């Protein structure tokens, strides 16, 4: 099963349901898209995230109504440093789509999706705790894994795996 | 949104008439490391807030300093009641990154052991859940059958719990000759055992009083809160990754997905008991159709060679040396692989930067999301029912904290 070449041309991917829906809604919010290893990734503008996820969730034709996961990747020392990653699932289409938003290290904050999906509450707290990314509008943005007085955010790449900081 | 709209996860002080009661982290019904902060008005729960993090092991951070193959034993420790499921999810994710196809025998062995793992996990759940509610005998019965499964795991891997038996590219080693007889012996007897558990519980008036109508969760709330597995299926959410997004050869097996109607503790119990029957059916199907052939992919730069080859072929010795000392590189990219663990969707998000160590491994653990449903289940109910509700979620704290 050799790897197929990834497709990152939006024109070639516009028939994928999730991307088609977003392009039909507001094409300017889609920064990029990629089809790799049978998985679709869409990069969105930070400001449009919640509205875009609501479009994906609420359209009766696709219903990406299940938020599997929220996490992040730290590309330190590159900028924009962080990618916040949302995995949403459509039980109707039996498809997943990965939504990503890039954030700079100096301004690592993004709107919380907890008002849309209460299940995002612990996931976003975890990302806040371990990466230091702030979620605006989260009802209880406190550390969840580490003690309240812990310094630093352990999943950042400039945080050592062992030894002293 | 119904009850979900009222879901407010805060610890701010409530009205004067309420008080805060801490349950755990050592309360027996929380099975170890979970603290539940209850705001109560008399015996009525006003708010409930799980406080987690007591077990946090930093596994996601640790993976970034390991070779890809060294991560497999770490995955055992996440959900220590079904280590094979975690092995499978991680191995499938890395195999997808590599574009690696594994032999059919390994695929079927993986399914067989995975379903045994589900049975073993459900048995621990059933035994401890029944014990939380006051039924001791079921616990002893369940441990008896679980012991049989742990012996099977010991036969194939040398370990009872932290098996690390699956490998990127297949299995660690061929199963011993008498394994299938042992599994068959177990599979033939087990359906009777399930009837024994049901005889003790299903129509038992005390059991029904403690579980029916308790800890209710609607299907809409389950989806909004990200619940999966029997926690969601007990509420009628008709979703099972093995059937709906098949992986690792599950499309070759026939099974039903049991669903509940009322979303209460009793329905979640019935769902898991039926899952025991379906899983043992799949084990029997795997035994009947088990293909012959290799158990490792033909990928010498990724899969360790057999011991015999190492002794006779210089290339095999070199590959072995290089894999162990330098690891193997994985093409840059990222994948998400979800599997149906006994608790729900266990997903691995693996990012590769093209080196021999993963750039990022994130585990989407079902217990963390399922635990969010506790507020909806318990608020407005009684303290005594919290124990039943927590038990019905079947949380594993290693899976919550990672």
Coordinates of C-alpha atoms in Angstrom, one line a residue:
Chain A
X1 CA 0.0 0.0 0.0
X2 CA 2.4 2.7 -1.1
X3 CA 1.7 6.3 -0.1
X4 CA -0.2 8.4 -2.5
X5 CA 0.9 11.9 -3.3
X6 CA -0.7 14.5 -1.1
X7 CA -3.0 17.0 -2.8
X8 CA -2.9 20.6 -1.5
X9 CA -4.7 22.3 -4.4
X10 CA -8.0 23.7 -3.2
X11 CA -9.5 23.5 -6.7
X12 CA -8.8 19.8 -6.8
X13 CA -10.4 19.2 -3.4
X14 CA -13.5 21.4 -3.7
X15 CA -15.8 18.5 -4.1
X16 CA -15.0 17.1 -0.6
X17 CA -18.2 17.8 1.4
X18 CA -16.6 19.8 4.3
X19 CA -14.5 22.0 2.1
X20 CA -17.4 22.5 -0.4
X21 CA -19.6 23.7 2.4
X22 CA -17.1 26.2 3.7
X23 CA -16.2 27.5 0.2
X24 CA -19.9 27.9 -0.5
X25 CA -20.3 29.8 2.7
X26 CA -17.3 32.2 2.8
X27 CA -14.4 31.1 0.6
X28 CA -12.1 33.8 2.1
X29 CA -12.0 32.0 5.5
X30 CA -10.2 28.9 4.0
X31 CA -6.5 29.5 4.0
X32 CA -5.4 26.1 2.7
X33 CA -6.5 22.5 2.4
X34 CA -4.7 19.2 2.1
X35 CA -5.8 15.6 1.2
X36 CA -3.1 13.3 2.6
X37 CA -3.3 9.6 3.5
X38 CA -7.1 9.7 2.9
X39 CA -7.6 12.5 5.4
X40 CA -8.8 16.1 4.8
X41 CA -7.2 19.0 6.6
X42 CA -8.5 22.5 6.3
X43 CA -6.7 25.6 7.6
X44 CA -9.0 28.4 8.6
X45 CA -8.7 32.1 9.6
X46 CA -8.6 32.5 13.4
X47 CA -11.5 34.9 13.5
X48 CA -13.9 32.7 11.5
X49 CA -13.4 29.5 13.4
X50 CA -16.5 29.3 15.5
X51 CA -18.8 30.4 12.6
X52 CA -17.2 27.9 10.3
X53 CA -17.5 25.0 12.7
X54 CA -21.2 26.0 13.2
X55 CA -21.7 25.8 9.5
X56 CA -20.1 22.4 9.4
X57 CA -22.1 21.2 12.4
X58 CA -25.5 22.5 11.4
X59 CA -25.9 21.8 7.7
X60 CA -28.4 18.9 7.4
X61 CA -26.6 17.5 4.4
X62 CA -23.3 16.9 6.2
X63 CA -23.8 17.3 9.9
X64 CA -20.2 17.4 11.2
X65 CA -21.9 17.4 14.6
X66 CA -19.5 15.4 16.7
X67 CA -16.4 17.2 18.1
X68 CA -13.9 14.3 18.7
X69 CA -11.0 16.3 19.9
X70 CA -9.2 19.6 20.4
X71 CA -5.4 19.6 20.6
X72 CA -2.4 21.6 19.4
X73 CA 1.0 21.3 17.8
X74 CA 3.9 23.5 18.7
X75 CA 6.2 24.2 15.7
X76 CA 8.8 26.2 17.8
X77 CA 10.9 28.1 16.7
X78 CA 8.9 28.6 13.5
X79 CA 6.2 31.2 13.3
X80 CA 3.2 31.1 13.4
X81 CA 4.2 28.8 16.3
X82 CA 1.1 27.0 17.2
X83 CA -1.6 25.1 15.3
X84 CA -4.8 24.4 17.2
X85 CA -6.3 21.2 15.8
X86 CA -10.0 20.2 15.8
X87 CA -11.2 16.8 14.7
X88 CA -14.8 16.8 13.8
X89 CA -16.9 13.8 12.7
X90 CA -20.0 13.4 10.6
X91 CA -21.9 10.3 11.7
X92 CA -24.2 10.9 8.7
X93 CA -21.4 10.8 6.1
X94 CA -19.1 8.6 8.2
X95 CA -16.3 11.0 7.5
X96 CA -13.9 13.0 9.5
X97 CA -12.3 16.4 8.8
X98 CA -9.4 18.1 10.6
X99 CA -9.7 21.8 11.1
X100 CA -6.6 23.8 11.9
X101 CA -5.9 27.3 13.0
X102 CA -2.4 28.8 13.1
X103 CA -1.5 31.1 16.1
X104 CA 1.6 33.1 16.6
X105 CA 3.6 32.6 19.8
X106 CA 3.1 36.2 20.9
X107 CA -0.7 36.1 20.6
X108 CA -1.7 32.5 21.4
X109 CA -5.4 32.9 21.9
X110 CA -8.5 31.8 20.1
X111 CA -12.3 31.7 20.6
X112 CA -13.5 28.8 22.7
X113 CA -15.9 26.3 21.0
X114 CA -17.3 25.3 24.4
X115 CA -20.5 27.3 23.9
X116 CA -21.1 25.2 20.7
X117 CA -19.9 21.9 22.1
X118 CA -19.9 21.6 25.9
X119 CA -17.6 18.5 25.4
X120 CA -14.8 20.9 24.3
X121 CA -14.5 22.1 27.9
X122 CA -11.9 19.6 29.2
X123 CA -10.1 19.4 25.9
X124 CA -9.5 23.2 25.8
X125 CA -8.5 23.3 29.4
X126 CA -5.9 20.6 28.6
X127 CA -4.5 22.6 25.7
X128 CA -4.4 25.7 27.8
X129 CA -2.6 23.8 30.6
X130 CA -0.1 22.0 28.5
X131 CA 0.5 24.6 25.7
X132 CA -0.5 27.9 27.2
X133 CA -3.0 28.7 24.5
X134 CA -5.9 30.8 25.8
X135 CA -9.5 30.1 24.8
X136 CA -11.5 33.3 24.9
X137 CA -15.0 32.7 26.3
X138 CA -14.2 29.4 28.1
X139 CA -16.3 29.2 31.3
X140 CA -13.5 27.8 33.5
X141 CA -10.0 28.2 31.9
X142 CA -7.8 26.7 34.7
X143 CA -5.1 24.1 34.7
X144 CA -6.6 20.6 34.5
X145 CA -3.6 18.2 34.6
X146 CA -0.8 20.1 36.3
X147 CA -1.0 21.6 39.8
X148 CA -2.4 25.1 39.9
X149 CA 0.9 26.7 40.8
X150 CA 2.9 24.9 38.1
X151 CA 5.2 27.1 36.1
X152 CA 5.3 26.7 32.3
X153 CA 3.5 24.6 29.8
X154 CA 5.0 21.1 29.5
X155 CA 4.0 20.2 25.9
X156 CA 5.7 23.3 24.5
X157 CA 8.8 22.3 22.5
X158 CA 11.0 24.6 24.5
X159 CA 10.0 22.8 27.7
X160 CA 12.5 20.0 28.4
X161 CA 11.5 16.4 28.7
X162 CA 13.6 15.8 31.8
X163 CA 16.0 17.7 34.0
X164 CA 15.9 21.3 35.1
X165 CA 14.5 24.1 33.1
Chain B
X1 CA -29.5 21.8 24.3
X2 CA -31.7 20.9 27.3
X3 CA -29.7 20.0 30.2
X4 CA -26.4 20.6 28.5
X5 CA -27.3 24.3 28.4
X6 CA -27.1 24.2 32.2
X7 CA -23.7 22.6 32.2
X8 CA -21.4 25.1 33.9
X9 CA -18.1 23.7 35.0
X10 CA -17.1 26.1 37.7
X11 CA -16.3 25.9 41.4
X12 CA -17.6 29.3 42.4
X13 CA -19.6 29.4 45.6
X14 CA -23.3 28.7 45.3
X15 CA -26.2 29.8 47.5
X16 CA -25.9 29.9 51.3
X17 CA -27.9 26.8 51.8
X18 CA -25.5 24.6 49.8
X19 CA -22.3 23.0 50.9
X20 CA -19.3 21.6 49.1
X21 CA -18.5 17.9 49.6
X22 CA -15.4 16.3 48.3
X23 CA -15.7 12.7 47.1
X24 CA -12.3 11.1 46.6
X25 CA -9.6 11.1 45.5
X26 CA -9.6 7.9 47.6
X27 CA -13.3 7.1 47.6
X28 CA -13.7 3.4 46.5
X29 CA -16.3 4.2 43.9
X30 CA -13.9 6.4 42.0
X31 CA -11.4 3.5 41.8
X32 CA -8.3 5.5 42.7
X33 CA -7.4 8.9 41.5
X34 CA -10.4 11.1 40.9
X35 CA -11.9 13.8 43.1
X36 CA -15.5 14.8 42.6
X37 CA -16.4 18.2 44.0
X38 CA -20.1 18.1 44.9
X39 CA -22.2 21.1 45.7
X40 CA -25.1 19.7 47.6
X41 CA -28.4 20.9 49.0
X42 CA -29.2 18.4 51.6
X43 CA -28.8 15.1 49.7
X44 CA -29.5 16.6 46.4
X45 CA -26.7 17.4 43.9
X46 CA -26.7 21.0 42.8
X47 CA -23.5 20.8 40.8
X48 CA -20.8 18.3 40.3
X49 CA -17.3 18.9 39.1
X50 CA -14.7 16.3 38.4
X51 CA -11.2 17.3 39.5
X52 CA -8.6 15.3 37.6
X53 CA -4.9 15.3 37.0
X54 CA -3.7 13.2 40.0
X55 CA -2.4 10.5 37.7
X56 CA -1.0 12.6 35.0
X57 CA 2.1 10.8 33.6
X58 CA 3.1 13.1 30.8
X59 CA 3.0 10.3 28.3
X60 CA 2.4 12.6 25.3
X61 CA 5.6 14.5 26.2
X62 CA 7.6 11.4 26.7
X63 CA 6.7 10.0 23.2
X64 CA 8.5 13.0 21.7
X65 CA 11.8 11.7 23.0
X66 CA 11.3 8.0 21.9
X67 CA 11.7 6.2 18.7
X68 CA 8.4 5.2 17.1
X69 CA 8.6 1.6 18.2
X70 CA 9.5 2.6 21.7
X71 CA 6.1 4.3 22.1
X72 CA 4.2 1.0 22.0
X73 CA 4.9 0.1 25.7
X74 CA 3.8 3.6 26.7
X75 CA 0.4 3.1 25.0
X76 CA -0.2 0.1 27.3
X77 CA -0.2 2.4 30.3
X78 CA -2.9 4.7 29.1
X79 CA -5.8 2.4 29.4
X80 CA -4.4 -0.4 31.4
X81 CA -7.5 -2.5 31.2
X82 CA -7.3 -2.8 27.4
X83 CA -3.7 -2.2 26.5
X84 CA -4.1 -4.1 23.2
X85 CA -6.6 -1.6 22.0
X86 CA -4.2 1.2 22.6
X87 CA -1.4 -0.7 20.9
X88 CA -3.7 -1.2 17.9
X89 CA -4.7 2.4 17.6
X90 CA -1.1 3.6 17.7
X91 CA 0.2 0.9 15.4
X92 CA -2.5 1.6 12.9
X93 CA -1.7 5.3 13.0
X94 CA 2.0 4.8 12.3
X95 CA 1.3 2.2 9.7
X96 CA -0.9 4.7 7.9
X97 CA 1.9 7.3 8.1
X98 CA 4.3 4.7 6.6
X99 CA 1.8 3.3 4.0
X100 CA 2.5 -0.1 5.4
X101 CA 0.2 -3.1 4.8
X102 CA 0.3 -5.9 7.3
X103 CA -0.4 -9.6 6.7
X104 CA -3.9 -11.0 7.0
X105 CA -3.0 -13.4 9.9
X106 CA -1.8 -10.5 12.0
X107 CA -5.0 -8.5 11.2
X108 CA -7.2 -11.4 12.4
X109 CA -5.0 -12.0 15.5
X110 CA -5.3 -8.3 16.3
X111 CA -9.1 -8.5 16.1
X112 CA -9.3 -11.7 18.2
X113 CA -7.1 -10.3 20.9
X114 CA -8.8 -7.0 20.8
X115 CA -12.2 -8.5 21.4
X116 CA -10.8 -10.6 24.3
X117 CA -9.4 -7.4 25.6
X118 CA -12.8 -5.8 25.4
X119 CA -14.3 -8.7 27.3
X120 CA -11.6 -8.5 30.0
X121 CA -12.2 -4.8 30.4
X122 CA -16.0 -5.1 30.6
X123 CA -15.6 -7.9 33.2
X124 CA -13.6 -5.6 35.4
X125 CA -16.2 -2.9 34.9
X126 CA -19.1 -5.2 35.6
X127 CA -17.5 -6.7 38.7
X128 CA -16.5 -3.3 40.2
X129 CA -19.7 -1.5 39.2
X130 CA -21.8 -4.3 40.8
X131 CA -19.6 -4.1 43.9
X132 CA -20.0 -0.3 44.1
X133 CA -23.8 -0.9 44.2
X134 CA -23.4 -3.7 46.7
X135 CA -23.3 -7.0 44.8
X136 CA -20.2 -8.9 45.8
X137 CA -20.6 -12.3 44.0
X138 CA -20.6 -10.8 40.5
X139 CA -17.2 -9.4 41.2
X140 CA -15.8 -12.8 42.1
X141 CA -17.4 -14.4 39.0
X142 CA -16.0 -11.7 36.7
X143 CA -12.5 -11.9 38.1
X144 CA -12.6 -15.7 37.5
X145 CA -13.3 -15.3 33.8
X146 CA -10.9 -12.4 33.5
X147 CA -8.2 -14.6 34.8
X148 CA -8.7 -16.9 31.9
X149 CA -8.2 -14.1 29.4
X150 CA -5.1 -12.8 31.2
X151 CA -3.6 -16.3 30.9
X152 CA -4.3 -16.1 27.2
X153 CA -2.5 -12.8 27.0
X154 CA 0.4 -14.2 29.0
X155 CA 0.6 -17.1 26.5
X156 CA 1.0 -14.8 23.5
X157 CA 3.0 -12.0 25.0
X158 CA 4.6 -13.2 28.2
X159 CA 2.7 -10.5 30.1
X160 CA -0.7 -10.4 31.8
X161 CA -1.5 -6.7 31.6
X162 CA 1.1 -4.6 29.9
X163 CA 1.3 -6.9 26.9
X164 CA 2.9 -4.6 24.2
X165 CA 2.1 -7.4 21.8
X166 CA 1.3 -5.5 18.7
X167 CA 4.1 -4.0 16.7
X168 CA 4.3 -1.4 14.0
X169 CA 4.0 -3.8 11.0
X170 CA 2.3 -6.8 12.7
X171 CA 2.7 -8.7 15.9
X172 CA 5.7 -9.3 18.2
X173 CA 5.8 -13.0 17.7
X174 CA 3.8 -16.0 16.4
X175 CA 1.3 -17.4 18.9
X176 CA 2.1 -20.7 20.7
X177 CA 0.5 -23.8 19.1
X178 CA -2.0 -24.4 21.9
X179 CA -3.3 -20.8 22.1
X180 CA -6.2 -21.4 19.8
X181 CA -7.4 -24.4 21.7
X182 CA -7.2 -22.3 24.9
X183 CA -9.2 -19.5 23.3
X184 CA -11.7 -21.9 21.9
X185 CA -12.2 -23.5 25.3
X186 CA -12.8 -20.1 26.8
X187 CA -15.1 -19.0 24.0
X188 CA -17.2 -22.1 24.2
X189 CA -17.8 -21.7 28.0
X190 CA -18.1 -17.9 28.2
X191 CA -21.7 -17.4 27.0
X192 CA -23.0 -19.5 29.9
X193 CA -21.0 -17.3 32.2
X194 CA -22.7 -14.2 30.9
X195 CA -26.0 -15.9 31.7
X196 CA -24.8 -16.4 35.2
X197 CA -24.1 -12.7 35.6
X198 CA -27.5 -11.8 34.2
X199 CA -29.2 -14.2 36.5
X200 CA -27.7 -12.4 39.4
X201 CA -28.4 -8.9 38.2
X202 CA -30.7 -8.2 35.3
X203 CA -34.0 -9.0 37.0
X204 CA -32.8 -8.4 40.5
X205 CA -35.2 -5.9 42.2
X206 CA -32.4 -4.2 44.2
X207 CA -30.2 -3.8 41.1
X208 CA -33.1 -2.4 39.1
X209 CA -34.0 0.0 41.9
X210 CA -30.5 1.3 42.1
X211 CA -30.0 1.6 38.3
X212 CA -33.3 2.2 36.5
X213 CA -34.0 5.9 35.8
X214 CA -30.7 6.8 37.5
X215 CA -28.0 8.9 35.8
X216 CA -30.0 9.7 32.7
X217 CA -28.3 11.0 29.6
X218 CA -30.1 11.9 26.4
X219 CA -28.6 11.1 23.0
X220 CA -28.3 14.8 22.1
X221 CA -26.4 15.5 25.3
X222 CA -24.2 12.5 24.8
X223 CA -23.2 13.9 21.3
X224 CA -22.8 17.5 22.5
X225 CA -20.5 16.3 25.3
X226 CA -18.4 14.1 23.1
X227 CA -19.4 10.8 24.8
X228 CA -18.7 7.6 22.9
X229 CA -18.9 3.9 23.5
X230 CA -21.5 2.3 25.7
X231 CA -21.9 5.6 27.6
X232 CA -23.4 7.0 24.4
X233 CA -24.9 3.8 23.0
X234 CA -26.8 3.3 26.3
X235 CA -28.6 6.6 25.3
X236 CA -29.4 5.2 21.8
X237 CA -26.5 6.8 19.9
X238 CA -26.2 4.3 17.1
X239 CA -22.4 4.6 16.5
X240 CA -19.7 2.1 16.6
X241 CA -16.4 2.7 14.8
X242 CA -15.9 -1.1 14.2
X243 CA -19.1 -1.1 12.1
X244 CA -19.3 2.5 10.8
X245 CA -15.7 3.3 10.0
X246 CA -14.1 -0.2 10.0
X247 CA -10.4 -0.6 10.6
X248 CA -8.0 -3.5 11.0
X249 CA -10.3 -6.0 9.1
X250 CA -13.4 -5.5 11.2
X251 CA -15.4 -5.3 7.9
X252 CA -14.9 -9.1 7.8
X253 CA -16.8 -9.8 11.0
X254 CA -20.5 -9.7 11.6
X255 CA -21.9 -8.4 14.9
X256 CA -24.7 -6.3 16.3
X257 CA -24.3 -2.9 18.0
X258 CA -26.4 -3.1 21.2
X259 CA -28.3 0.1 22.0
X260 CA -30.2 1.4 25.0
X261 CA -33.4 3.5 25.0
X262 CA -33.5 5.3 28.3
X263 CA -29.9 6.4 28.7
X264 CA -29.9 5.4 32.4
X265 CA -27.4 3.3 34.4
X266 CA -29.4 0.1 33.7
X267 CA -29.3 0.6 29.9
X268 CA -25.6 1.1 30.0
X269 CA -25.3 -2.1 32.0
X270 CA -27.4 -4.0 29.4
X271 CA -25.4 -2.5 26.6
X272 CA -22.1 -3.8 27.9
X273 CA -23.5 -7.2 28.8
X274 CA -24.7 -7.6 25.2
X275 CA -21.3 -6.3 24.0
X276 CA -19.8 -9.2 25.9
X277 CA -21.9 -11.6 23.8
X278 CA -21.1 -9.9 20.5
X279 CA -17.4 -9.8 21.3
X280 CA -17.2 -13.5 22.1
X281 CA -19.1 -14.1 18.8
X282 CA -16.3 -12.2 17.0
X283 CA -13.6 -14.2 18.8
X284 CA -15.3 -17.4 17.6
X285 CA -15.4 -16.0 14.0
X286 CA -11.8 -15.1 14.2
X287 CA -10.9 -18.6 15.4
X288 CA -12.8 -20.2 12.5
X289 CA -11.4 -17.9 9.8
X290 CA -7.8 -17.5 11.2
X291 CA -5.6 -17.4 8.1
X292 CA -2.2 -19.0 7.9
X293 CA 0.9 -17.0 7.0
X294 CA 3.4 -14.5 8.3
X295 CA 2.6 -12.2 11.2
X296 CA 4.9 -9.4 10.2
X297 CA 4.9 -7.1 7.2
X298 CA 7.7 -7.5 4.7
X299 CA 9.4 -4.3 5.6
X300 CA 12.9 -5.0 6.7
X301 CA 13.7 -1.4 7.5
X302 CA 10.7 -1.1 9.9
X303 CA 10.0 -4.6 11.3
X304 CA 12.6 -6.4 13.3
X305 CA 13.8 -9.6 11.6
X306 CA 13.2 -13.1 13.1
X307 CA 15.9 -14.3 15.5
X308 CA 16.9 -17.1 13.2
X309 CA 17.5 -14.8 10.3
X310 CA 19.7 -12.6 12.4
X311 CA 21.9 -15.5 13.1
X312 CA 22.3 -16.5 9.4
X313 CA 21.9 -13.3 7.3
X314 CA 24.2 -10.3 7.6
X315 CA 21.5 -7.9 6.2
X316 CA 19.0 -9.0 8.9
X317 CA 21.6 -8.4 11.6
X318 CA 22.3 -4.9 10.2
X319 CA 18.6 -4.0 9.9
X320 CA 18.1 -5.2 13.5
X321 CA 21.0 -3.1 14.7
X322 CA 19.9 0.0 12.9
X323 CA 16.2 -0.3 14.0
X324 CA 17.2 -0.7 17.6
X325 CA 19.8 1.9 17.7
X326 CA 18.6 4.5 15.3
X327 CA 14.9 3.7 14.9
X328 CA 13.2 4.0 11.5
X329 CA 12.2 7.2 9.8
X330 CA 8.6 8.0 9.0
X331 CA 7.6 10.2 6.1
X332 CA 6.4 13.7 7.2
X333 CA 2.7 14.0 7.6
X334 CA 0.0 13.5 10.1
X335 CA -2.8 11.1 10.7
X336 CA -5.7 10.5 13.1
X337 CA -6.7 6.9 13.8
X338 CA -9.7 6.2 16.0
X339 CA -10.6 2.8 17.2
X340 CA -13.5 1.5 19.3
X341 CA -12.1 0.9 22.8
X342 CA -14.3 -0.7 25.5
X343 CA -14.9 2.9 26.7
X344 CA -15.5 4.5 23.3
X345 CA -13.5 6.3 20.7
X346 CA -9.8 6.0 21.4
X347 CA -8.0 8.1 18.8
X348 CA -4.3 8.7 18.1
X349 CA -3.2 11.9 16.4
X350 CA 0.4 11.3 15.3
X351 CA 2.5 14.0 13.6
X352 CA 5.7 13.1 11.8
X353 CA 8.4 15.6 10.8
X354 CA 10.3 12.9 8.8
X355 CA 12.6 11.8 11.6
X356 CA 12.8 8.6 13.7
X357 CA 10.9 10.1 16.6
X358 CA 7.3 11.3 16.5
X359 CA 7.0 15.1 16.5
X360 CA 3.7 14.9 18.4
X361 CA 1.5 12.1 19.6
X362 CA -1.9 13.1 21.0
X363 CA -4.3 10.6 22.5
X364 CA -8.0 11.3 22.3
X365 CA -9.1 9.3 25.3
X366 CA -12.7 8.3 25.6
X367 CA -12.8 8.5 29.4
X368 CA -12.0 12.2 29.5
X369 CA -14.9 13.1 27.3
X370 CA -17.3 10.6 28.9
X371 CA -16.5 12.0 32.3
X372 CA -18.0 15.3 31.2
X373 CA -21.4 13.6 31.1
X374 CA -21.3 13.2 34.9
X375 CA -22.8 16.6 35.5
X376 CA -25.8 16.0 33.3
X377 CA -26.3 12.5 34.8
X378 CA -26.1 13.6 38.4
X379 CA -27.3 17.2 38.8
X380 CA -30.7 17.2 40.5
X381 CA -30.2 13.6 41.7
X382 CA -29.1 12.2 45.0
X383 CA -25.6 11.6 46.4
X384 CA -26.2 7.9 46.6
X385 CA -26.8 7.8 42.9
X386 CA -23.4 9.4 42.1
X387 CA -21.7 6.1 42.8
X388 CA -24.0 4.3 40.3
X389 CA -23.5 7.0 37.7
X390 CA -19.7 7.1 38.0
X391 CA -19.6 3.4 37.7
X392 CA -21.8 3.3 34.6
X393 CA -19.4 5.6 32.7
X394 CA -16.6 3.0 33.2
X395 CA -13.8 5.6 33.5
X396 CA -10.1 4.6 33.6
X397 CA -8.1 7.3 35.1
X398 CA -5.0 6.5 33.1
X399 CA -7.2 7.2 30.1
X400 CA -8.4 10.5 31.6
X401 CA -5.1 11.9 32.6
X402 CA -2.6 10.2 30.4

